[in-house]
Coordinates of N, CA and C in Angstrom, one line a residue:
M1 N -8.0 43.4 -6.0 CA -9.0 42.8 -5.1 C -8.6 42.1 -3.9
L2 N -8.4 42.4 -2.6 CA -7.8 41.4 -1.6 C -8.8 41.1 -0.5
L3 N -8.6 40.1 0.1 CA -9.2 39.9 1.2 C -8.5 40.2 2.5
A4 N -8.7 40.8 3.6 CA -7.7 41.3 4.6 C -7.9 40.5 5.9
I5 N -7.9 39.7 6.5 CA -7.8 39.5 8.0 C -6.5 39.9 9.1
D6 N -7.4 40.4 9.9 CA -6.2 40.9 11.3 C -7.2 40.0 12.5
T7 N -6.2 39.4 13.1 CA -6.9 38.7 14.5 C -5.8 39.0 15.8
S8 N -5.5 40.3 15.3 CA -4.4 40.9 16.7 C -5.0 41.4 17.8
T9 N -5.9 41.7 18.0 CA -6.7 42.0 18.9 C -8.4 41.5 18.9
G10 N -9.2 42.0 18.1 CA -10.4 40.9 17.9 C -10.2 40.4 16.6
T11 N -11.2 40.4 16.1 CA -11.4 39.4 14.8 C -12.2 40.2 13.8
S12 N -11.2 40.5 12.6 CA -11.7 41.7 11.5 C -11.5 40.9 10.1
V13 N -12.2 41.1 9.3 CA -12.2 40.4 8.1 C -12.7 41.3 7.2
A14 N -12.4 41.6 5.9 CA -12.8 42.5 4.9 C -12.5 42.5 3.4
V15 N -13.0 42.6 2.7 CA -12.9 42.4 0.8 C -12.4 44.1 0.7
V16 N -11.5 44.5 -0.1 CA -10.9 45.8 -0.3 C -10.7 46.0 -2.3
D17 N -10.6 46.9 -2.7 CA -9.9 46.9 -3.9 C -9.3 48.5 -3.7
L18 N -8.6 48.7 -4.7 CA -7.9 50.0 -4.3 C -8.7 51.1 -5.2
D19 N -9.7 50.6 -6.0 CA -10.4 52.0 -6.8 C -11.9 51.9 -5.6
G20 N -12.3 51.0 -5.4 CA -13.6 50.8 -4.5 C -13.3 51.1 -2.9
G21 N -12.2 50.9 -2.8 CA -12.1 51.1 -0.9 C -12.5 49.5 -0.6
I22 N -13.1 49.9 0.7 CA -13.9 48.8 1.4 C -14.6 48.4 1.1
L23 N -14.9 47.1 0.4 CA -16.0 46.7 -0.3 C -17.4 46.2 0.9
A24 N -16.6 45.6 1.8 CA -17.2 44.3 2.7 C -16.3 44.6 3.7
E25 N -16.9 44.4 5.0 CA -16.4 44.4 6.5 C -16.9 43.6 7.8
T26 N -16.4 42.7 8.2 CA -17.1 42.2 9.6 C -16.1 42.2 10.6
G27 N -16.7 42.1 11.6 CA -15.5 41.8 12.8 C -16.3 42.5 14.3
T28 N -15.5 41.9 15.1 CA -16.0 41.7 16.8 C -14.4 42.3 17.7
N29 N -14.8 42.6 18.7 CA -13.3 43.3 19.6 C -13.2 42.3 20.7
D30 N -14.1 40.9 20.4 CA -14.0 39.7 21.2 C -12.6 39.0 21.3
T31 N -11.7 39.1 22.1 CA -10.4 38.5 22.2 C -10.0 37.1 22.6
M32 N -11.5 36.5 22.8 CA -10.9 34.8 23.1 C -11.7 34.1 21.6
R33 N -12.5 34.4 20.4 CA -13.1 33.5 19.9 C -12.4 33.6 18.3
H34 N -11.4 34.0 18.2 CA -11.2 34.1 17.2 C -10.8 32.9 16.0
A35 N -10.8 31.5 16.8 CA -11.1 30.8 15.7 C -12.5 30.1 15.2
E36 N -13.2 30.5 16.1 CA -14.7 30.6 16.2 C -15.2 31.4 14.6
L37 N -15.0 32.5 15.1 CA -15.3 33.7 14.1 C -15.0 33.7 12.7
I38 N -13.7 33.4 12.2 CA -12.8 33.8 11.2 C -13.6 32.9 10.3
G39 N -13.7 32.0 10.3 CA -14.5 31.1 8.7 C -15.7 32.0 8.8
D40 N -16.8 32.1 9.4 CA -18.2 32.8 9.1 C -17.6 34.4 8.6
G41 N -16.9 34.9 9.2 CA -16.5 36.4 8.7 C -15.7 36.3 7.1
I42 N -15.1 35.5 7.0 CA -14.5 35.2 5.6 C -15.7 35.1 4.6
R43 N -16.7 34.0 4.8 CA -17.4 33.7 4.0 C -18.4 34.8 3.8
D44 N -18.5 35.5 5.5 CA -19.7 36.7 5.0 C -19.3 37.9 3.9
V45 N -18.2 38.1 4.1 CA -17.5 39.3 3.6 C -17.6 38.8 1.8
L46 N -17.1 37.9 1.3 CA -17.1 37.6 0.1 C -18.8 37.1 -0.3
G47 N -19.5 36.9 0.5 CA -20.9 36.6 0.0 C -21.4 38.0 -0.3
R48 N -21.1 38.9 0.9 CA -21.8 40.2 0.3 C -21.7 41.0 -1.0
V49 N -20.5 40.6 -1.0 CA -20.1 41.7 -2.4 C -20.0 40.4 -4.0
G50 N -20.3 39.2 -3.7 CA -20.3 38.4 -4.7 C -19.1 38.1 -5.1
V51 N -18.4 37.8 -4.7 CA -16.7 37.9 -5.0 C -16.4 36.2 -4.9
R52 N -15.5 35.6 -5.9 CA -15.3 34.4 -5.8 C -14.2 34.4 -5.0
P53 N -13.1 33.5 -4.4 CA -12.0 33.4 -4.2 C -11.1 33.3 -5.3
A54 N -11.3 33.1 -6.3 CA -10.5 33.3 -7.4 C -10.4 34.5 -8.1
D55 N -11.3 35.5 -7.8 CA -11.2 36.9 -8.3 C -10.5 37.3 -7.5
L56 N -9.9 37.1 -6.1 CA -9.0 38.2 -5.3 C -7.4 37.4 -5.7
S57 N -7.0 38.8 -5.7 CA -5.4 38.6 -6.0 C -4.5 38.5 -4.8
G58 N -4.9 38.5 -3.5 CA -4.0 38.3 -2.9 C -4.9 38.2 -1.2
V59 N -4.1 38.0 -0.3 CA -4.6 38.1 1.1 C -3.7 39.1 1.8
A60 N -4.3 40.1 2.5 CA -3.4 40.8 3.4 C -3.7 40.2 4.8
S61 N -2.6 39.9 5.7 CA -2.6 39.6 6.9 C -2.1 40.5 7.7
G62 N -2.7 40.4 9.0 CA -2.2 41.7 10.0 C -1.1 40.6 11.1
M63 N 0.2 41.0 10.9 CA 1.2 40.3 11.4 C 1.6 40.9 12.8
G64 N 0.7 41.6 13.5 CA 0.8 42.1 15.0 C 1.0 43.7 14.7
P65 N 1.4 43.8 16.1 CA 2.0 43.3 17.1 C 0.3 42.8 18.1
G66 N 0.7 41.7 18.6 CA -0.5 41.0 19.4 C -0.1 39.7 20.0
P67 N -0.8 39.4 21.0 CA -0.6 38.3 21.8 C -0.8 37.1 20.9
F68 N 0.0 36.2 21.3 CA 0.5 34.9 20.2 C -0.5 34.1 20.0
T69 N -1.5 33.7 21.2 CA -2.6 33.0 20.3 C -3.4 33.4 19.4
G70 N -4.2 34.4 19.9 CA -5.2 35.1 19.1 C -4.5 35.6 17.5
L71 N -3.1 36.0 17.6 CA -2.6 36.7 16.3 C -2.4 35.4 15.3
R72 N -1.8 34.5 15.9 CA -1.5 33.3 15.0 C -3.2 32.6 14.4
V73 N -3.8 32.4 14.9 CA -5.1 32.3 14.0 C -5.2 33.1 12.7
G74 N -5.5 34.4 12.8 CA -5.5 34.8 11.9 C -4.5 34.6 10.8
I75 N -3.4 34.8 11.1 CA -2.2 34.5 10.0 C -2.0 33.0 9.8
A76 N -2.3 32.1 10.2 CA -2.7 30.9 9.6 C -3.9 30.6 8.6
A77 N -5.0 31.7 9.1 CA -6.0 31.3 8.1 C -5.5 32.2 6.9
A78 N -4.9 33.2 7.0 CA -4.7 34.2 5.5 C -3.9 33.3 5.2
R79 N -3.0 32.6 5.6 CA -1.8 31.6 4.8 C -2.5 30.6 4.2
A80 N -3.5 30.1 5.0 CA -4.0 28.7 4.4 C -4.9 29.2 3.3
F81 N -5.5 30.3 3.3 CA -6.6 30.6 2.6 C -5.8 30.8 1.2
A82 N -4.8 31.8 1.3 CA -3.9 32.4 -0.1 C -3.2 30.8 -0.7
L83 N -3.0 30.0 -0.1 CA -2.5 28.6 -0.4 C -3.5 27.9 -1.5
G84 N -4.7 28.1 -0.9 CA -5.9 27.4 -1.3 C -6.3 28.0 -2.7
I85 N -5.9 29.3 -3.0 CA -6.4 29.9 -4.4 C -5.3 30.1 -4.9
G86 N -3.7 29.7 -4.7 CA -2.9 30.0 -5.4 C -2.5 31.5 -5.7
R87 N -2.5 32.0 -4.5 CA -2.4 33.8 -4.5 C -1.6 34.1 -3.3
P88 N -0.7 35.4 -3.4 CA 0.2 35.3 -2.5 C -0.6 36.0 -1.0
V89 N 0.1 36.0 0.2 CA 0.1 36.8 1.3 C 0.7 37.9 1.3
V90 N -0.1 39.4 1.5 CA 0.8 40.3 1.8 C 0.6 40.9 3.5
P91 N 1.8 40.8 4.3 CA 1.9 40.9 5.4 C 2.0 42.5 5.9
V92 N 1.3 42.8 6.9 CA 0.7 44.1 7.0 C 1.1 44.4 8.5
V93 N 2.0 45.7 8.9 CA 1.8 45.9 10.6 C 0.6 46.3 11.0
S94 N 0.1 45.5 11.9 CA -1.6 45.6 12.3 C -1.4 47.5 13.2
H95 N -1.2 48.1 13.6 CA -0.6 49.1 13.9 C -0.5 50.5 12.6
D96 N -0.1 49.8 11.8 CA -0.4 50.6 10.5 C -1.5 51.3 10.1
A97 N -2.9 50.2 10.2 CA -3.7 50.1 9.6 C -4.6 51.2 10.8
I98 N -4.3 51.3 11.9 CA -5.2 52.0 12.8 C -4.5 53.3 12.6
A99 N -3.4 53.5 12.4 CA -3.1 54.9 12.0 C -3.3 55.3 10.4
H100 N -3.3 54.5 9.9 CA -4.2 54.7 8.2 C -5.4 55.1 8.5
A101 N -6.3 54.5 9.1 CA -7.9 54.9 9.5 C -7.9 55.9 10.1
W102 N -6.9 56.5 11.0 CA -7.1 57.8 11.7 C -6.5 58.9 11.0
Y103 N -5.8 59.0 10.1 CA -5.2 60.0 9.3 C -6.3 59.7 8.4
A104 N -6.6 58.7 7.8 CA -7.8 58.9 6.6 C -8.9 59.6 6.7
A105 N -9.3 59.3 8.1 CA -10.5 60.1 8.9 C -10.2 61.6 9.3
G106 N -9.0 61.9 8.7 CA -8.8 63.6 9.0 C -7.8 64.2 10.2
G107 N -7.0 62.8 10.5 CA -6.3 63.0 11.9 C -5.3 63.7 11.5
S108 N -4.1 64.6 12.3 CA -3.3 64.9 11.8 C -2.1 65.2 12.6
G109 N -0.4 65.1 12.2 CA 0.3 65.3 13.1 C 1.0 64.3 13.7
L110 N 1.2 64.1 15.0 CA 2.2 62.7 15.7 C 1.2 62.0 16.3
L111 N 1.0 60.7 15.9 CA 0.1 59.9 16.6 C 1.0 58.9 17.4
Q112 N 0.4 58.5 18.5 CA 0.8 57.3 19.1 C -0.5 55.9 19.3
V113 N 0.2 55.0 18.8 CA -1.0 53.4 18.7 C -0.7 52.9 19.5
V114 N -1.7 52.3 20.4 CA -1.6 51.7 22.0 C -2.4 50.8 21.7
T115 N -2.2 49.3 21.8 CA -2.8 48.3 22.2 C -2.6 47.4 23.0
D116 N -3.2 46.6 23.5 CA -3.3 45.6 24.8 C -2.5 44.7 24.1
A117 N -1.6 44.5 25.1 CA -0.5 43.2 24.8 C -0.6 42.0 26.0
R118 N -1.4 42.3 27.0 CA -1.8 41.3 27.8 C -0.2 41.6 29.0
R119 N -0.7 41.0 29.9 CA 0.6 40.6 31.0 C 1.1 42.1 31.9
R120 N -0.4 43.0 31.8 CA 0.3 44.3 32.2 C 0.9 45.1 31.2
E121 N 1.1 44.8 30.0 CA 1.9 45.6 28.8 C 0.9 46.2 27.9
S122 N 1.6 47.2 27.2 CA 1.0 47.3 25.7 C 1.9 47.3 24.9
A123 N 1.3 47.3 23.6 CA 2.2 47.3 22.6 C 2.1 48.9 22.1
V124 N 3.2 49.7 21.3 CA 3.3 51.1 21.0 C 4.0 51.2 20.0
S125 N 3.0 51.9 18.9 CA 3.9 52.6 17.9 C 3.7 53.7 17.6
D126 N 5.0 54.7 16.8 CA 4.5 56.0 16.7 C 4.3 56.2 15.6
Y127 N 3.7 57.6 14.9 CA 3.5 57.6 13.2 C 3.7 58.9 13.2
D128 N 3.9 60.1 12.3 CA 4.1 60.9 11.8 C 3.3 61.1 10.2
G129 N 2.0 61.3 10.1 CA 1.1 61.6 8.9 C 1.4 60.1 7.8
L130 N 0.9 60.6 7.2 CA 0.8 59.8 5.7 C 1.7 60.3 4.3
D131 N 2.5 59.3 3.6 CA 3.4 59.7 3.0 C 2.8 59.8 1.7
D132 N 3.2 60.5 0.8 CA 2.7 60.6 -0.7 C 2.2 59.4 -1.2
D133 N 2.4 58.2 -0.8 CA 1.8 57.3 -1.4 C 0.7 56.7 -0.7
G134 N 0.5 57.7 0.2 CA -0.7 56.9 1.4 C -0.7 55.9 2.1
L135 N 0.5 55.8 2.7 CA 0.8 55.2 3.5 C 1.2 55.7 4.9
P136 N 0.9 55.3 6.3 CA 1.5 55.8 7.5 C 3.0 56.0 7.6
V137 N 3.3 56.8 8.0 CA 5.1 57.2 8.1 C 5.1 56.5 9.9
R138 N 6.0 55.3 9.7 CA 6.2 54.7 11.1 C 7.6 55.3 11.5
L139 N 7.5 55.6 12.5 CA 8.6 56.2 13.2 C 9.7 55.1 14.0
A140 N 9.0 54.3 14.5 CA 10.1 53.2 14.8 C 9.3 51.9 15.1
V141 N 10.1 50.6 15.1 CA 9.2 49.4 14.8 C 8.2 49.4 16.3
P142 N 7.2 48.6 16.2 CA 6.2 48.3 17.6 C 7.4 47.8 18.5
R143 N 7.0 48.6 20.0 CA 7.7 48.1 21.4 C 6.9 48.0 22.5
L144 N 7.1 47.4 23.4 CA 6.2 46.7 24.6 C 6.8 48.0 25.5
E145 N 5.8 48.5 26.0 CA 5.7 49.2 27.3 C 4.8 48.7 28.8
P146 N 5.2 49.0 29.7 CA 4.4 48.4 31.0 C 3.0 49.4 30.6
R147 N 2.1 48.7 30.9 CA 0.7 49.4 30.5 C 0.1 50.5 31.5
D148 N 0.9 51.0 32.7 CA 0.8 52.0 33.3 C 1.8 53.0 33.0
A149 N 2.6 52.7 32.3 CA 4.1 53.5 32.0 C 4.2 53.8 30.7
V150 N 3.0 54.1 30.0 CA 3.8 54.3 28.6 C 3.9 55.5 28.3
P151 N 5.1 55.8 27.6 CA 5.2 57.6 27.8 C 4.5 58.0 27.2
A152 N 4.5 59.4 27.6 CA 3.7 60.4 26.9 C 3.9 60.7 25.8
P153 N 2.9 61.0 24.8 CA 3.2 61.0 23.3 C 3.5 62.7 23.2
R154 N 4.0 62.6 22.2 CA 4.1 64.1 21.8 C 3.2 64.2 20.6
G155 N 2.6 63.7 20.1 CA 0.7 64.1 19.7 C -0.5 63.5 20.4
I156 N -0.8 63.1 19.4 CA -2.1 62.6 20.4 C -2.2 60.8 20.3
R157 N -2.5 60.5 21.7 CA -2.5 58.9 22.1 C -3.9 58.4 21.7
L158 N -3.8 57.1 21.1 CA -5.1 56.6 20.4 C -5.1 55.1 20.9
D159 N -5.8 54.8 22.0 CA -5.9 53.3 22.3 C -7.0 52.6 21.6
A160 N -6.2 51.9 21.0 CA -7.6 50.7 20.1 C -7.7 49.4 20.4
D161 N -9.2 49.1 20.8 CA -9.4 47.8 20.8 C -9.8 47.2 19.6
T162 N -9.8 47.5 18.6 CA -9.8 46.8 17.0 C -9.0 47.2 16.1
V163 N -8.8 46.4 15.1 CA -8.1 47.1 14.0 C -8.9 46.3 12.7
S164 N -8.9 47.6 12.0 CA -9.9 46.9 11.1 C -8.8 46.4 9.3
A165 N -9.8 45.7 9.3 CA -9.0 44.8 8.1 C -9.4 45.8 7.0
G166 N -10.2 46.1 6.9 CA -10.6 46.9 5.7 C -9.5 47.9 5.5
S167 N -9.0 48.6 6.9 CA -7.7 49.6 6.4 C -6.7 48.6 6.6
L168 N -6.6 47.7 7.4 CA -5.5 46.8 6.7 C -5.2 46.8 4.8
G169 N -6.2 46.1 4.7 CA -6.2 45.6 3.4 C -5.5 46.6 2.3
L170 N -6.4 48.1 2.5 CA -6.2 49.2 2.0 C -4.3 49.6 2.0
V171 N -4.0 49.4 3.0 CA -2.7 49.9 3.4 C -1.8 48.8 2.5
A172 N -2.3 48.0 2.5 CA -1.8 46.6 1.2 C -1.7 47.3 -0.2
E173 N -3.0 47.5 -0.4 CA -3.3 48.0 -2.1 C -2.7 49.4 -2.0
F174 N -2.2 50.1 -1.3 CA -1.8 51.4 -1.7 C 0.0 50.9 -2.1
A175 N 0.3 50.2 -1.2 CA 1.9 49.6 -1.0 C 2.1 49.0 -2.5
H176 N 0.7 48.3 -3.0 CA 0.9 47.5 -4.1 C 1.3 48.7 -4.8
A177 N 0.3 49.4 -5.2 CA 0.1 50.6 -6.2 C 1.4 51.4 -6.3
A178 N 2.2 51.3 -4.8 CA 3.8 52.1 -5.2 C 4.7 51.4 -5.7
G179 N 4.4 49.9 -5.3 CA 5.6 49.3 -5.8 C 6.2 48.8 -4.6
R180 N 5.9 48.9 -3.5 CA 6.9 49.0 -2.2 C 6.7 47.9 -1.1
L181 N 5.9 46.4 -2.0 CA 5.9 45.5 -1.4 C 7.1 44.9 -1.3
P182 N 7.5 43.9 -0.4 CA 6.8 43.7 1.0 C 7.0 44.9 2.0
I183 N 5.7 45.4 2.6 CA 6.0 46.4 3.6 C 6.1 45.9 5.0
A184 N 6.1 44.8 5.1 CA 6.3 44.2 6.5 C 7.0 42.5 6.2
D185 N 7.7 42.3 7.4 CA 8.2 40.8 7.8 C 7.1 39.9 7.7
D186 N 7.4 38.8 7.0 CA 6.5 37.4 7.1 C 6.4 36.7 8.3
E187 N 7.1 37.4 9.6 CA 7.0 37.0 10.7 C 6.2 37.3 11.5
A188 N 5.4 36.7 12.2 CA 4.5 37.4 13.5 C 5.1 38.6 14.3
L189 N 4.5 39.7 14.5 CA 5.3 40.4 15.7 C 4.7 40.4 17.2
Y190 N 5.3 39.3 17.7 CA 4.3 38.8 19.0 C 5.2 40.0 20.0
L191 N 6.8 40.5 19.9 CA 7.3 41.5 20.9 C 7.7 40.5 22.0
R192 N 7.4 39.6 22.5 CA 7.7 38.5 23.4 C 7.8 37.0 23.1
A193 N 8.7 36.2 23.8 CA 8.7 34.7 23.4 C 7.0 34.1 24.1
P194 N 6.7 33.2 23.3 CA 5.7 32.3 23.9 C 5.6 32.4 24.9
D195 N 4.7 31.7 25.6 CA 4.6 31.2 26.9 C 5.0 29.8 27.2
V196 N 5.1 28.8 25.9 CA 5.4 27.5 25.7 C 6.4 27.3 24.6
T197 N 7.4 26.5 25.6 CA 8.4 26.2 24.7 C 8.9 24.7 24.5
P198 N 9.4 24.7 23.6 CA 9.8 22.9 23.5 C 10.2 22.4 24.7
S199 N 9.9 21.2 24.6 CA 10.5 20.5 25.8 C 11.8 19.9 25.3
A200 N 13.1 19.8 26.1 CA 13.7 19.1 25.6 C 13.9 17.8 25.5
G201 N 13.0 17.0 26.0 CA 13.0 15.7 25.8 C 13.3 15.0 27.3
K202 N 13.3 13.9 26.8 CA 13.5 12.9 28.1 C 14.6 11.8 27.5
R203 N 16.0 11.9 28.3 CA 16.8 11.0 27.7 C 16.4 9.2 28.2
V204 N 16.7 8.5 27.2 CA 16.3 7.3 27.1 C 17.5 6.7 27.6
L205 N 17.5 5.9 28.5 CA 19.0 4.9 28.8 C 18.7 3.6 28.5
R206 N 19.2 2.8 28.0 CA 19.2 1.4 27.6 C 20.4 0.3 28.4

């Protein structure tokens, strides 16, 4: 059983289990209040299913792509919660969760997932169905494209403003069951450098 957290777009939190599926989920597409909402979301989903933190086997964390400020809130929360309960963090590409939900709902064929990356850009990933382990087949790493010039998809284009933490957690559960962890790097997919960079500091003369 996993706690799953994603803040790559809005804020989504869920408890999932491989056998039971999505046991509880809450979220919003608000892109500005991740830090204010995430703690209440965690308490909400755990309370609804009567799960103690010690009952969890890990925490699935959406690694983006997503804007720097919002994405790091969810990743930090996942890492802190996992550290507190002595369980591992399972990194998952957030677009994989969107693709998994679409295919699980009956979608088929080629899929292009598009999310807002700010600065008049979009984050784009392409998929080709689910494999035998139930995991989405991503054709390339997520990339940035100009918002008004995203290449036409070879299949269906899906513009998403939310990422289901429930689907994110199920991707992690399927990967664990298939012995395929890790399925994503432990580094956030910002796709661009942050706006703020460390200062070189001032030279002190004596």
